[in-house]
Short mmCIF file of C-alpha atoms and ligand atoms in Angstrom, two decimals:
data_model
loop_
_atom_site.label_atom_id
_atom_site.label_comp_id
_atom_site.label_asym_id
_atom_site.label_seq_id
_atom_site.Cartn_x
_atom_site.Cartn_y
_atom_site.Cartn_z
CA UNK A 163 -36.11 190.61 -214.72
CA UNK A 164 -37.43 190.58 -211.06
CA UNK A 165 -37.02 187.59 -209.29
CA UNK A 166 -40.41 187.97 -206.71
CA UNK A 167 -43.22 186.52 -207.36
CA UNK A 168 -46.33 188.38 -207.38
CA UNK A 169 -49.60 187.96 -207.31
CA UNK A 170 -51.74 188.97 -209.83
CA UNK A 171 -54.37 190.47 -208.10
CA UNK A 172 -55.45 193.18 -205.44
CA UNK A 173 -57.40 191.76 -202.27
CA UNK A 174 -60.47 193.34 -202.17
CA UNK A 175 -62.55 191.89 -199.16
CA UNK A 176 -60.26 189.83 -196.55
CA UNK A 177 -61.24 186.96 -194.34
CA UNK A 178 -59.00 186.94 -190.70
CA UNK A 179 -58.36 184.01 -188.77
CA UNK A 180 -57.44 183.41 -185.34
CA UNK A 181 -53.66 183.14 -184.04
CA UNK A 182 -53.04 180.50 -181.94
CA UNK A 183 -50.18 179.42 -179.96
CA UNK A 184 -48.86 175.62 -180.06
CA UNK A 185 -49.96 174.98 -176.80
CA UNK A 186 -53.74 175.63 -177.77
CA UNK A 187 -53.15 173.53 -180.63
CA UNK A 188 -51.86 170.49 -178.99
CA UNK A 189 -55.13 170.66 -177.49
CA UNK A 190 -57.25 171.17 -180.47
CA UNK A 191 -55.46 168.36 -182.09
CA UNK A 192 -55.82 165.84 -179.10
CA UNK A 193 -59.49 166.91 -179.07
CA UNK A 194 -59.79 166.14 -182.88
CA UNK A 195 -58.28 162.81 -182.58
CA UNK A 196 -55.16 163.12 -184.27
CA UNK A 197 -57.26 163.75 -187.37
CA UNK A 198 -56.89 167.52 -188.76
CA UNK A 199 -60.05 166.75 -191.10
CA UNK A 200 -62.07 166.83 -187.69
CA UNK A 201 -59.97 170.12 -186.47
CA UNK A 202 -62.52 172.98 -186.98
CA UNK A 203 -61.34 175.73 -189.42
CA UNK A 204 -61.11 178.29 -186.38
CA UNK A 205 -58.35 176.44 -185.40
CA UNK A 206 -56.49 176.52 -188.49
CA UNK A 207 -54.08 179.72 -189.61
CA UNK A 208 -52.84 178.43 -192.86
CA UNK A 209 -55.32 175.90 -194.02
CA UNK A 210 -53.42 173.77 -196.79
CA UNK A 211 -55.64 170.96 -196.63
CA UNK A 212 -56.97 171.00 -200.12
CA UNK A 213 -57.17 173.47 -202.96
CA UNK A 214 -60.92 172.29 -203.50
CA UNK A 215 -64.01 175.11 -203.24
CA UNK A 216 -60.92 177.06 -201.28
CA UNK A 217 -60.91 179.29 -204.20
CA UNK A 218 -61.21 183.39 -203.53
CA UNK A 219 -64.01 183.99 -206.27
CA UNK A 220 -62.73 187.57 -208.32
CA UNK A 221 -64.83 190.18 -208.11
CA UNK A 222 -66.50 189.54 -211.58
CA UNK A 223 -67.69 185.77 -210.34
CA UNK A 224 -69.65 187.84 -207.14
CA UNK A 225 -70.80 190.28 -209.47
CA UNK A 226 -71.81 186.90 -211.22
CA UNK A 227 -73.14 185.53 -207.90
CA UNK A 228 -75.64 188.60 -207.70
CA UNK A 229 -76.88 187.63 -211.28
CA UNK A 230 -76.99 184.27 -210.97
CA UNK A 231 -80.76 183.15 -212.32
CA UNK A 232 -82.15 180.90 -209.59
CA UNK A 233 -85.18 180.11 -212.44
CA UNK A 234 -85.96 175.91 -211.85
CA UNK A 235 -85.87 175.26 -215.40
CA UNK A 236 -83.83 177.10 -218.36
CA UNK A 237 -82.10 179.37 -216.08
CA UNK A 238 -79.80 181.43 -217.88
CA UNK A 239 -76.83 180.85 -215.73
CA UNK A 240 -77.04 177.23 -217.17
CA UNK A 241 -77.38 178.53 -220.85
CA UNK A 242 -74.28 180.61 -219.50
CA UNK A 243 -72.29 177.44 -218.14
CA UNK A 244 -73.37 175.26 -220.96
CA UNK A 245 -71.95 177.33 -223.69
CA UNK A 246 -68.30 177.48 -221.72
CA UNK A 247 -68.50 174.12 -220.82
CA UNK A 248 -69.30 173.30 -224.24
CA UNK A 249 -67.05 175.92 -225.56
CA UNK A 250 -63.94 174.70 -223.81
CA UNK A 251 -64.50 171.07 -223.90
CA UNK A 252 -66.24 170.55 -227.36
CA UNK A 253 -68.48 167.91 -226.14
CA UNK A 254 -72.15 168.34 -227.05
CA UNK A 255 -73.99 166.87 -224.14
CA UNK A 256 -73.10 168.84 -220.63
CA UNK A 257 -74.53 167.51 -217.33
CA UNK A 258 -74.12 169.72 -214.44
CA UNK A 259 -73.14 168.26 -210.39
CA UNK A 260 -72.93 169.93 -207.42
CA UNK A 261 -69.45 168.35 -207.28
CA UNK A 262 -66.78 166.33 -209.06
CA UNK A 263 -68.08 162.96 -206.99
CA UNK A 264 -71.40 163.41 -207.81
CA UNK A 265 -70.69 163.33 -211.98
CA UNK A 266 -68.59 159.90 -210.61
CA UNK A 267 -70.92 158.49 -209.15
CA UNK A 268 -73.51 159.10 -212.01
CA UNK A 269 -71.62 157.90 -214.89
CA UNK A 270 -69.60 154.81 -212.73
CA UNK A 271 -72.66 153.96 -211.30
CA UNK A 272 -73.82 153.68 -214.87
CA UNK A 273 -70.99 151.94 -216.99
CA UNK A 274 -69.73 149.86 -213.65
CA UNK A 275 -71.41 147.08 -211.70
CA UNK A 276 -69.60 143.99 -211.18
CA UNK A 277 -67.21 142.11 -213.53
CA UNK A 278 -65.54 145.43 -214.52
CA UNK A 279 -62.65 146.86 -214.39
CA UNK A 280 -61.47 150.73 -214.66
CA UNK A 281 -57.70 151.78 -215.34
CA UNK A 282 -56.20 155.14 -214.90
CA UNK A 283 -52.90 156.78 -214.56
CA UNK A 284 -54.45 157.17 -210.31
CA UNK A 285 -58.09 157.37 -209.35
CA UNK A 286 -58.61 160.25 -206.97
CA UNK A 287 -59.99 158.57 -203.50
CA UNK A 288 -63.49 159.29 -204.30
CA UNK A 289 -63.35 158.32 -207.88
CA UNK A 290 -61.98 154.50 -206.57
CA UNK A 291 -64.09 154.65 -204.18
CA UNK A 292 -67.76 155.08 -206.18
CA UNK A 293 -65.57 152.65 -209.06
CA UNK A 294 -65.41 150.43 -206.07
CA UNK A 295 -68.82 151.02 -204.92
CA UNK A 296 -70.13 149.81 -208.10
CA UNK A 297 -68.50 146.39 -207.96
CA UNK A 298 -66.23 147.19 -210.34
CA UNK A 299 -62.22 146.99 -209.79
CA UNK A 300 -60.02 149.75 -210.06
CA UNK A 301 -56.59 149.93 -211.30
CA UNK A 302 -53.88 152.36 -211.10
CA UNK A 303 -50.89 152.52 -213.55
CA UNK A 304 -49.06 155.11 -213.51
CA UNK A 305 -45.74 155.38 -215.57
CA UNK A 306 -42.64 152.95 -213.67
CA UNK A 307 -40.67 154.97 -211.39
CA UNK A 308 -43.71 157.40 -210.83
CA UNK A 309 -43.96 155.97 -207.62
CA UNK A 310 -40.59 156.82 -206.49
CA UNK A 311 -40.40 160.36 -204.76
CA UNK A 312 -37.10 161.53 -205.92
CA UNK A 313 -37.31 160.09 -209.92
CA UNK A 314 -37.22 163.31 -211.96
CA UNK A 315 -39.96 163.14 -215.30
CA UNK A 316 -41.52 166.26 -216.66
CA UNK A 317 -44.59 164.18 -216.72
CA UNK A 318 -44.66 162.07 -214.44
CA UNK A 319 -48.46 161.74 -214.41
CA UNK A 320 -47.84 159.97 -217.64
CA UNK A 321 -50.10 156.38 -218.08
CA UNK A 322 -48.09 153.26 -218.88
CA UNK A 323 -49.45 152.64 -221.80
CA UNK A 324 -47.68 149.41 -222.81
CA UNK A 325 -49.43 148.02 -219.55
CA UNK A 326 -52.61 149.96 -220.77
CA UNK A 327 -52.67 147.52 -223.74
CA UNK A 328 -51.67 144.41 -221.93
CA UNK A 329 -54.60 145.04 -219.05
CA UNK A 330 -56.93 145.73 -221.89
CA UNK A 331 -56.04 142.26 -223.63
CA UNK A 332 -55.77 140.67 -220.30
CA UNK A 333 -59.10 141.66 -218.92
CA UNK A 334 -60.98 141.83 -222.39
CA UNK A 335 -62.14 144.95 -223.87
CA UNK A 336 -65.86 144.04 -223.21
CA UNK A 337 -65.17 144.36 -219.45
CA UNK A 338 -63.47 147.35 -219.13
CA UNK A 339 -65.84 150.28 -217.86
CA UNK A 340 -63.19 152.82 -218.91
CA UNK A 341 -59.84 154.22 -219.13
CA UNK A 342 -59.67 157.41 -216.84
CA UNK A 343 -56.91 159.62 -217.37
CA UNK A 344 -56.33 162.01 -214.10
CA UNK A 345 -54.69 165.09 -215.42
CA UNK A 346 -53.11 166.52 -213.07
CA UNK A 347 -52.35 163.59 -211.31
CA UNK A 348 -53.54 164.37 -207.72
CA UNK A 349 -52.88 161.53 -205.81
CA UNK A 350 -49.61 160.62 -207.81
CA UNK A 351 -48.02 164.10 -206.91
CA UNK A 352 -49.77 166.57 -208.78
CA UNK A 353 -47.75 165.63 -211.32
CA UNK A 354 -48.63 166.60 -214.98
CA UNK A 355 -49.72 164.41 -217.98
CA UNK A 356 -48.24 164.76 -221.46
CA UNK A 357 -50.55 165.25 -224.52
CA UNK A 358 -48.03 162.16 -226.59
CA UNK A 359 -49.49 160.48 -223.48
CA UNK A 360 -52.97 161.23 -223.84
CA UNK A 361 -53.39 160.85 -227.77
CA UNK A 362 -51.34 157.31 -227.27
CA UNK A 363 -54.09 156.33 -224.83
CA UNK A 364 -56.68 157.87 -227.17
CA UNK A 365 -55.06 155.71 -230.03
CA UNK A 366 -55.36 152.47 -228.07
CA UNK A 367 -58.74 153.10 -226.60
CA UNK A 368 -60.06 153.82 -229.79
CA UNK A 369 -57.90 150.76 -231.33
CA UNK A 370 -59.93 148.72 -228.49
CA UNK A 371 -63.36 150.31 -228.55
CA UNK A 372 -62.99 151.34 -224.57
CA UNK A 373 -64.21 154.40 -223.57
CA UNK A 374 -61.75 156.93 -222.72
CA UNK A 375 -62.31 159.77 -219.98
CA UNK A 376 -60.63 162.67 -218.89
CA UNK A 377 -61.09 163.27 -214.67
CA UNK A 378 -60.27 166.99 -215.85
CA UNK A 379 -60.19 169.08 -212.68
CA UNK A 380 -56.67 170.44 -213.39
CA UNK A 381 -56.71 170.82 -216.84
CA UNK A 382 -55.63 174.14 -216.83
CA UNK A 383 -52.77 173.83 -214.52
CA UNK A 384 -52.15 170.74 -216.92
CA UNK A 385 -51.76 172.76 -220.16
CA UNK A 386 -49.27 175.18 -218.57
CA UNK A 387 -46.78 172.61 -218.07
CA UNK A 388 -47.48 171.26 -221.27
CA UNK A 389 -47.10 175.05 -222.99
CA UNK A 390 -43.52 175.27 -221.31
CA UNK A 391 -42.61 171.58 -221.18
CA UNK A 392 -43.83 169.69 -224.20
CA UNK A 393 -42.01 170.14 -227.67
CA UNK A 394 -44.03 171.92 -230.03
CA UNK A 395 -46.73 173.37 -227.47
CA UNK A 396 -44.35 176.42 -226.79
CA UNK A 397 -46.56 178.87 -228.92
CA UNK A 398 -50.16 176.97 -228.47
CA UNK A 399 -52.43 179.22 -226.01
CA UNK A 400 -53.33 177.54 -222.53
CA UNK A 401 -56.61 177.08 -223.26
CA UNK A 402 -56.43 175.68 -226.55
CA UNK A 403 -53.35 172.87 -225.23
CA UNK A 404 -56.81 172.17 -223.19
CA UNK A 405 -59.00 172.08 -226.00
CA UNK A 406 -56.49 169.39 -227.70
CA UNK A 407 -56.66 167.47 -224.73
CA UNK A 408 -60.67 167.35 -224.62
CA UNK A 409 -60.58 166.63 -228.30
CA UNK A 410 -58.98 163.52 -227.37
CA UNK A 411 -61.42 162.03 -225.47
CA UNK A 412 -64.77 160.71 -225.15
CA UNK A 413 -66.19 162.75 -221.90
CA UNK A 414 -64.71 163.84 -218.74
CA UNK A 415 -65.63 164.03 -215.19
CA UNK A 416 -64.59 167.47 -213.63
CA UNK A 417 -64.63 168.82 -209.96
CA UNK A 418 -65.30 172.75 -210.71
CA UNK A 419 -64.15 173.32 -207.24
CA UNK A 420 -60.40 173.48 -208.44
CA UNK A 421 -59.83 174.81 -212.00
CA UNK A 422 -62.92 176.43 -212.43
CA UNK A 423 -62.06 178.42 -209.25
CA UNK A 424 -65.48 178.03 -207.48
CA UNK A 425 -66.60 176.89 -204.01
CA UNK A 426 -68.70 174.37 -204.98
CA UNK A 427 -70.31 172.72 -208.88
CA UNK A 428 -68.95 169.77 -211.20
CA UNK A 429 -69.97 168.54 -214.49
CA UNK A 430 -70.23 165.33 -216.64
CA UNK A 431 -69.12 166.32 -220.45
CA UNK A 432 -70.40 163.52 -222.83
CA UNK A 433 -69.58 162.74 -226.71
CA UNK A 434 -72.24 159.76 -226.89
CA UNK A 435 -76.00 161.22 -226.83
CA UNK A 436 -77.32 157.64 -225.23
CA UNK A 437 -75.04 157.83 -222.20
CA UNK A 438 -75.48 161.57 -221.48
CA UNK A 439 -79.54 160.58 -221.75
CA UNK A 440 -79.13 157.68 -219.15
CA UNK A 441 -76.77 160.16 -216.74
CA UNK A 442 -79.66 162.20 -217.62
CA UNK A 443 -81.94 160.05 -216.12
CA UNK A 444 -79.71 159.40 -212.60
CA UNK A 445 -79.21 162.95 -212.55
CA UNK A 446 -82.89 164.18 -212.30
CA UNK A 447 -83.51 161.46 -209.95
CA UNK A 448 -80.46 162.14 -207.14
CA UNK A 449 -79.01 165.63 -207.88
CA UNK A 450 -81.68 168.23 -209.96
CA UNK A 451 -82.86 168.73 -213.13
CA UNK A 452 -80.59 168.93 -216.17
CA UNK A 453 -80.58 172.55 -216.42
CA UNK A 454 -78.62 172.76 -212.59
CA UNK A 455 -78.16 169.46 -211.43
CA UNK A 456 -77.64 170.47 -207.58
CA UNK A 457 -76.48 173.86 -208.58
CA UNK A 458 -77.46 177.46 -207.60
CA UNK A 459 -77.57 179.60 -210.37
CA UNK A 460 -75.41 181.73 -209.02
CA UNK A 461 -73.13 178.55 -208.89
CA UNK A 462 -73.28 178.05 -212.73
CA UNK A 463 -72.35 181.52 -213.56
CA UNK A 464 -69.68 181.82 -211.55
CA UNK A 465 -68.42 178.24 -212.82
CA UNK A 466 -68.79 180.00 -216.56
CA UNK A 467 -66.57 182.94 -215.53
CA UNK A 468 -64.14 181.50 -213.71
CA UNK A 469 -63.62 178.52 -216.06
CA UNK A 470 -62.21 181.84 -218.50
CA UNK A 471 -60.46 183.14 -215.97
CA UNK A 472 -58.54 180.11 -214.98
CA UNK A 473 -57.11 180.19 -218.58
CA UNK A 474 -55.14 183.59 -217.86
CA UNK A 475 -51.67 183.56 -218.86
CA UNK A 476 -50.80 185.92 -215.11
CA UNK A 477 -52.78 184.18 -213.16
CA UNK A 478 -51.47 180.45 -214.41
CA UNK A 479 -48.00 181.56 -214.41
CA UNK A 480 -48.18 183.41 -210.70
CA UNK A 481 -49.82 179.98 -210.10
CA UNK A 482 -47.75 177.12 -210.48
CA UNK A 483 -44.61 179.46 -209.71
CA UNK A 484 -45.76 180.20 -206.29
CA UNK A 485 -46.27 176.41 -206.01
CA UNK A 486 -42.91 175.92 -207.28
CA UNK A 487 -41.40 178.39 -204.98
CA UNK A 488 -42.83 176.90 -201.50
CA UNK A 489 -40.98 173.20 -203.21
CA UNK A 490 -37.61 174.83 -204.02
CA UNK A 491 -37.29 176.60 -200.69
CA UNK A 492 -38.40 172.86 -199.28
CA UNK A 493 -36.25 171.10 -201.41
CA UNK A 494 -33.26 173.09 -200.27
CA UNK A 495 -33.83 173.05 -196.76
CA UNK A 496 -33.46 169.38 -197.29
CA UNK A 497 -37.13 168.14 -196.64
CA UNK A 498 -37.75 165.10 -199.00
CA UNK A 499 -40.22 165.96 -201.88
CA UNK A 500 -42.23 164.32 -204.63
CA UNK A 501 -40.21 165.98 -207.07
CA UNK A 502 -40.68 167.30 -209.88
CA UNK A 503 -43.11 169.80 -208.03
CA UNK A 504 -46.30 169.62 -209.46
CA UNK A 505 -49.25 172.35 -210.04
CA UNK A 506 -51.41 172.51 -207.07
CA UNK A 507 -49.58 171.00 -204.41
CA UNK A 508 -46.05 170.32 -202.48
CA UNK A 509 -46.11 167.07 -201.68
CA UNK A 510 -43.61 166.14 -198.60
CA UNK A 511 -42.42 161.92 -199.04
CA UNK A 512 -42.81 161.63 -194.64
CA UNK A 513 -41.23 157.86 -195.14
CA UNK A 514 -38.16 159.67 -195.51
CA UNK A 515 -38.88 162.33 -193.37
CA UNK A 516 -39.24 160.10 -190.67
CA UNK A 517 -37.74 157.04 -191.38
CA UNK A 518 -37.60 155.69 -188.30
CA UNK A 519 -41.66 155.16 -188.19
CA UNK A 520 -42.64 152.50 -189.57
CA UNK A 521 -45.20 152.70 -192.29
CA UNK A 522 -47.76 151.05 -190.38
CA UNK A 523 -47.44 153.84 -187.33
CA UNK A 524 -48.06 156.18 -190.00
CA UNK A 525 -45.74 158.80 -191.02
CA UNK A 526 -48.02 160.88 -193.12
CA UNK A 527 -50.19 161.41 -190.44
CA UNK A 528 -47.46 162.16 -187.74
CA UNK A 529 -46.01 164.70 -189.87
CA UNK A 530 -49.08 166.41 -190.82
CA UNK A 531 -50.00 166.43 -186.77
CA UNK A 532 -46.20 167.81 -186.40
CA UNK A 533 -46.83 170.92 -189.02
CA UNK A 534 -50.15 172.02 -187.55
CA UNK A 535 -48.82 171.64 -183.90
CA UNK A 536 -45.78 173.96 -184.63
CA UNK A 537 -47.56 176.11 -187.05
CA UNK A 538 -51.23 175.42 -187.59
CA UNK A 539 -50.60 174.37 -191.05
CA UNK A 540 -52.88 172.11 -192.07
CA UNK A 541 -52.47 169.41 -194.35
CA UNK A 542 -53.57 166.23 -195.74
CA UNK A 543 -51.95 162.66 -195.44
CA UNK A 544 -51.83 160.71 -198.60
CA UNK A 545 -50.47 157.63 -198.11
CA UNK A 546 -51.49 154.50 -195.96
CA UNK A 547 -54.17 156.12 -194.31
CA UNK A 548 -55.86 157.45 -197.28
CA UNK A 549 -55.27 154.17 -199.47
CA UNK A 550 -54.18 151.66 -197.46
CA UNK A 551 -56.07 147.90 -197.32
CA UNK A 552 -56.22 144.91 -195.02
CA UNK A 553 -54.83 141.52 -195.59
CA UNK A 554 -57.18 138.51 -194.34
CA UNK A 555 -55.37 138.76 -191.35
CA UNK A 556 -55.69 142.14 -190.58
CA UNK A 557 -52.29 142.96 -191.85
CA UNK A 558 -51.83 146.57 -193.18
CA UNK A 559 -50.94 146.36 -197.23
CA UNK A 560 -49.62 150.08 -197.22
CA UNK A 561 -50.15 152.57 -199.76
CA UNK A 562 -47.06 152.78 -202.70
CA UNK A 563 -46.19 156.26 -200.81
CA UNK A 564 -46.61 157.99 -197.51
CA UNK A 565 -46.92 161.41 -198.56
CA UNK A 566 -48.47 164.73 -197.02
CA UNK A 567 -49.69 167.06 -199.54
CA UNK A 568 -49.30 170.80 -198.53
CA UNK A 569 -52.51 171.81 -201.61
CA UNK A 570 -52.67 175.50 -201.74
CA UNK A 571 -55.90 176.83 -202.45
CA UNK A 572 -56.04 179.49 -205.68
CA UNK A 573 -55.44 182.89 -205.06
CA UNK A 574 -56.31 183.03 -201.33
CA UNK A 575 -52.49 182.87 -199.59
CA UNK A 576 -49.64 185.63 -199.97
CA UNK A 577 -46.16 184.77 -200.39
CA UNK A 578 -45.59 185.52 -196.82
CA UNK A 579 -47.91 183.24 -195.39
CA UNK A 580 -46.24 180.63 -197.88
CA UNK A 581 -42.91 182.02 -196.15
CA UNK A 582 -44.17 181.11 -192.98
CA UNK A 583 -45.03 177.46 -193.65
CA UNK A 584 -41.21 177.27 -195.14
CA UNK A 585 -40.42 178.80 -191.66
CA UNK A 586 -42.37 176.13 -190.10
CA UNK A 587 -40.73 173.15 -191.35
CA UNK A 588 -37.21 174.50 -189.88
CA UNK A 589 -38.78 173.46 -186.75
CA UNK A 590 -39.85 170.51 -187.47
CA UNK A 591 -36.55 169.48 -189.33
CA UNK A 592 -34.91 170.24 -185.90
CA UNK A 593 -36.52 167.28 -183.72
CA UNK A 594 -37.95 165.45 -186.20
CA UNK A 595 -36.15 161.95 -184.70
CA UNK A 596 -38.34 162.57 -181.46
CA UNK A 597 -41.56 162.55 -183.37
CA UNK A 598 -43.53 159.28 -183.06
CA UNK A 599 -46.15 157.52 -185.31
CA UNK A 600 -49.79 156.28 -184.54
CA UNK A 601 -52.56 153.59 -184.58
CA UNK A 602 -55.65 153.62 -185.95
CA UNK A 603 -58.44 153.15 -182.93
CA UNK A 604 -61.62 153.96 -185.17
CA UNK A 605 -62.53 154.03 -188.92
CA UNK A 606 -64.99 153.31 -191.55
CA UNK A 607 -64.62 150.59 -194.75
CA UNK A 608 -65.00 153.44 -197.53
CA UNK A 609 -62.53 156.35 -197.51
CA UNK A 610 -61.61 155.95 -193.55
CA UNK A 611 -59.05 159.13 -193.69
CA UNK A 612 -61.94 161.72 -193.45
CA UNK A 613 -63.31 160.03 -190.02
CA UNK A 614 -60.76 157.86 -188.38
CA UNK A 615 -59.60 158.57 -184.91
CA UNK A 616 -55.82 158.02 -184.10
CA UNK A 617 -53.68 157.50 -180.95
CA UNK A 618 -50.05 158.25 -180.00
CA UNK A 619 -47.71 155.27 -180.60
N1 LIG B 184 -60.96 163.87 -209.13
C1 LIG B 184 -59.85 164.44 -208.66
C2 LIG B 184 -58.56 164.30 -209.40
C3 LIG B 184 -59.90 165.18 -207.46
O1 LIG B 184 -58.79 165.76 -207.01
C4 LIG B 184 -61.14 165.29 -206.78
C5 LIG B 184 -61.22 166.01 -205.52
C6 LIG B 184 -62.27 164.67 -207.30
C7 LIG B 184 -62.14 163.97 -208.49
C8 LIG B 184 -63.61 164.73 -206.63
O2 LIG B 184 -64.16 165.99 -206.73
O3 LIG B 184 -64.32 166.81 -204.37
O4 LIG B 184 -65.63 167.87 -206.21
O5 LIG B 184 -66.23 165.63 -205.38
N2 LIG B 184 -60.21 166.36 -204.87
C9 LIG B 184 -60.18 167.10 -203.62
C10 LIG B 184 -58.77 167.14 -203.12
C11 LIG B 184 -61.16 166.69 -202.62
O6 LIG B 184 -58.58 167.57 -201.99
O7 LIG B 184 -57.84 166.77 -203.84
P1 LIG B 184 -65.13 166.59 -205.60
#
């Protein structure tokens, strides 16, 4: 058996970038405020900043593109993305987005307001954050020890149910807006979710009368850990493990921009005719009619195609090895992970990387500054900065973990390039005790990461 992983595809159309040396990027950094969301892409080589709408489209999704039926109302592509939608999810009532935070903001909007509270394994930032925006509370609980970087679980995206149950009781039924389960678990590591996990939730939803969601972005990535971790999945088809899952649930949110392997669209799946009419309603108002939301047509039929595509047993396998490879060769080198690795991402624990800065200087952010300045890798923080609060007194309350997520978009890097970011952190693994951490000079209430300005410690 060979031991190289390949990819599964030939490149057809390439896009270059730019080399740049580490002195021009010291500069571009400074200039961006110690922020790589405000570096321009230009100034990027490897971009690992998110696998969302980084997708390369295959060449049946542009043929799709060229299709696409731009029609107002009725447009095929819908009747196209409607049927897979509906097809792979088994919900009747489909509501299309132009992106994942758009179907959030519909359906929290909707079934939050003040006085209620939302529970899920993790809320993605944006998902909190429009949970939030309604008034509503939002709380995270994902299994014990999930938190911990180095605890080994092969699903560690797992909900703690027992607490599921208690919170329910605790906070009354009546008052909670819904349980969201996160599958993958993004911000908790990219780590998978069983299905024992998701039909116990089901069971005490259901047991409850709370509405149960899936946030469904990386289903697909989900079922092949399921397929090769999960007893009794071993011979069940990708796509159907994700079929099980859906069947499960009561609706789910998804961002098409990662398993549907598009650059932009979302979509709000709903069991329940009167919510999908009242999303319905919010949708026509802020984002487009019901037949493409704020969708292109060419949008919705490349969302059809590539949510089949996604389901390949190549292309899932090539996938979450080659994310898998880029953590082994980590892990060995001795850079601390959030082990197990999960599907989409390598997620580095920088409070052990640099223990010596303190977690309100920052570590995240000094060692995602650190990997684009040696190798213009860049990356995403996810730790205080992303989720951490203020006390009254202006005190950080830090995030549970200071991680930086290395996200590697789908089927756009080679294994050298992911060679080269391996490379990469041999540097910084060589001075990392002279690396210091920062402050915070500028940021905004709601999801400060994307605009915050930083100085030098
Ligand atoms: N839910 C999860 C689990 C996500 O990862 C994201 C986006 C969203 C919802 C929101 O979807 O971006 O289409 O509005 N995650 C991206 C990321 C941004 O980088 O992880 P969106």
């Amino acid at each position: 058996m060979h031991k190289t992983i390949i990819e599964p595809f030939r490149i057809k159309s390439v896009e270059p970038f730019r080399m740049s040396s580490e002195k021009d990027r010291l500069e571009y950094l400074k200039a961006a405020h110690y922020n790589p969301f405000l570096l321009t892409s230009d100034q990027v080589m490897i971009d690992m900043l998110t696998d969302s709408g980084t997708s390369a489209m295959s060449a049946r999704q542009w043929a799709g593109i060229i299709v696409g039926d731009e029609a107002y109302a009725g447009s095929r592509s819908w009747t196209k993305m409607e049927k897979e939608v509906r097809d792979l999810t088994g919900f009747d009532y489909i509501i299309p987005t132009h992106q994942g935070r758009a179907a959030e903001r519909i359906i929290y909007g909707l079934i939050g307001g003040k006085g209620k509270t939302f529970i899920s394994n993790t809320h993605f930032d944006t998902t909190r954050a429009n949970i939030e925006y309604s008034g509503s509370e939002a709380i995270d609980i994902p299994i014990p020890h999930a938190t911990e970087p180095g605890w080994i679980h092969p699903f560690k995206g797992n909900m703690d149910t027992e607490r599921l149950e208690a919170l329910i009781v605790e906070k009354g039924a009546q008052n909670v807006g819904a349980v969201i389960l996160t599958v993958t678990n993004n911000s908790g590591g990219g780590q998978p979710v069983s299905m024992q996990n998701a039909i116990e939730i089901r069971d005490i939803c259901a047991k409850h009368g709370v509405l149960f969601l899936l946030d469904c972005c990386r289903i697909a990535e989900n079922a092949y850990f399921i397929h090769h971790r999960e007893a009794n999945y071993a011979n069940t088809p990708y796509r159907a493990i994700a079929q099980e899952m859906f069947s499960l649930a009561d609706g789910a949110v998804m961002s098409a921009k990662k398993d549907a392997l598009v650059n932009m669209g979302g979509f709000l799946a709903l069991k329940d005719k009167a919510l999908a009419d009242e999303c319905n309603n919010l949708l026509i108002i802020t984002e487009g009619f019901t037949t493409y939301g704020g969708l292109s047509g060419r949008d919705m039929e490349a969302i059809a195609i590539g949510l089949e595509e996604v389901f390949d047993p190549d292309y899932l396998t090539y996938r979450v090895k080659s994310t898998t490879y880029l953590g082994d060769h980590l892990h060995k080198m001795g850079v601390p992970l959030m082990l197990p690795i999960g599907g989409h991402a390598v997620y580095i624990d920088a409070k052990a990387f640099y223990p010596h800065i303190p977690v309100d200087q920052y570590p995240g952010q000094a060692l995602a500054c650190e990997l684009y300045t040696k190798g213009g890798v860049r990356s995403v923080e996810i730790g205080s900065v992303m989720f951490g609060k203020y006390d009254a007194n202006h005190t950080l309350i830090p995030a549970p973990m200071e991680l930086v997520r290395l996200a590697i978009p789908r089927r756009v890097y080679t294994s050298s390039h992911i060679d080269y970011v391996i490379e990469t952190f041999g540097f910084l693994l060589h001075d990392r005790e002279a690396v210091k951490g920062f402050e915070i000079v500028e940021e905004t209430k709601f999801l400060r990461h994307f605009t915050a300005k930083f100085e030098r410690v």
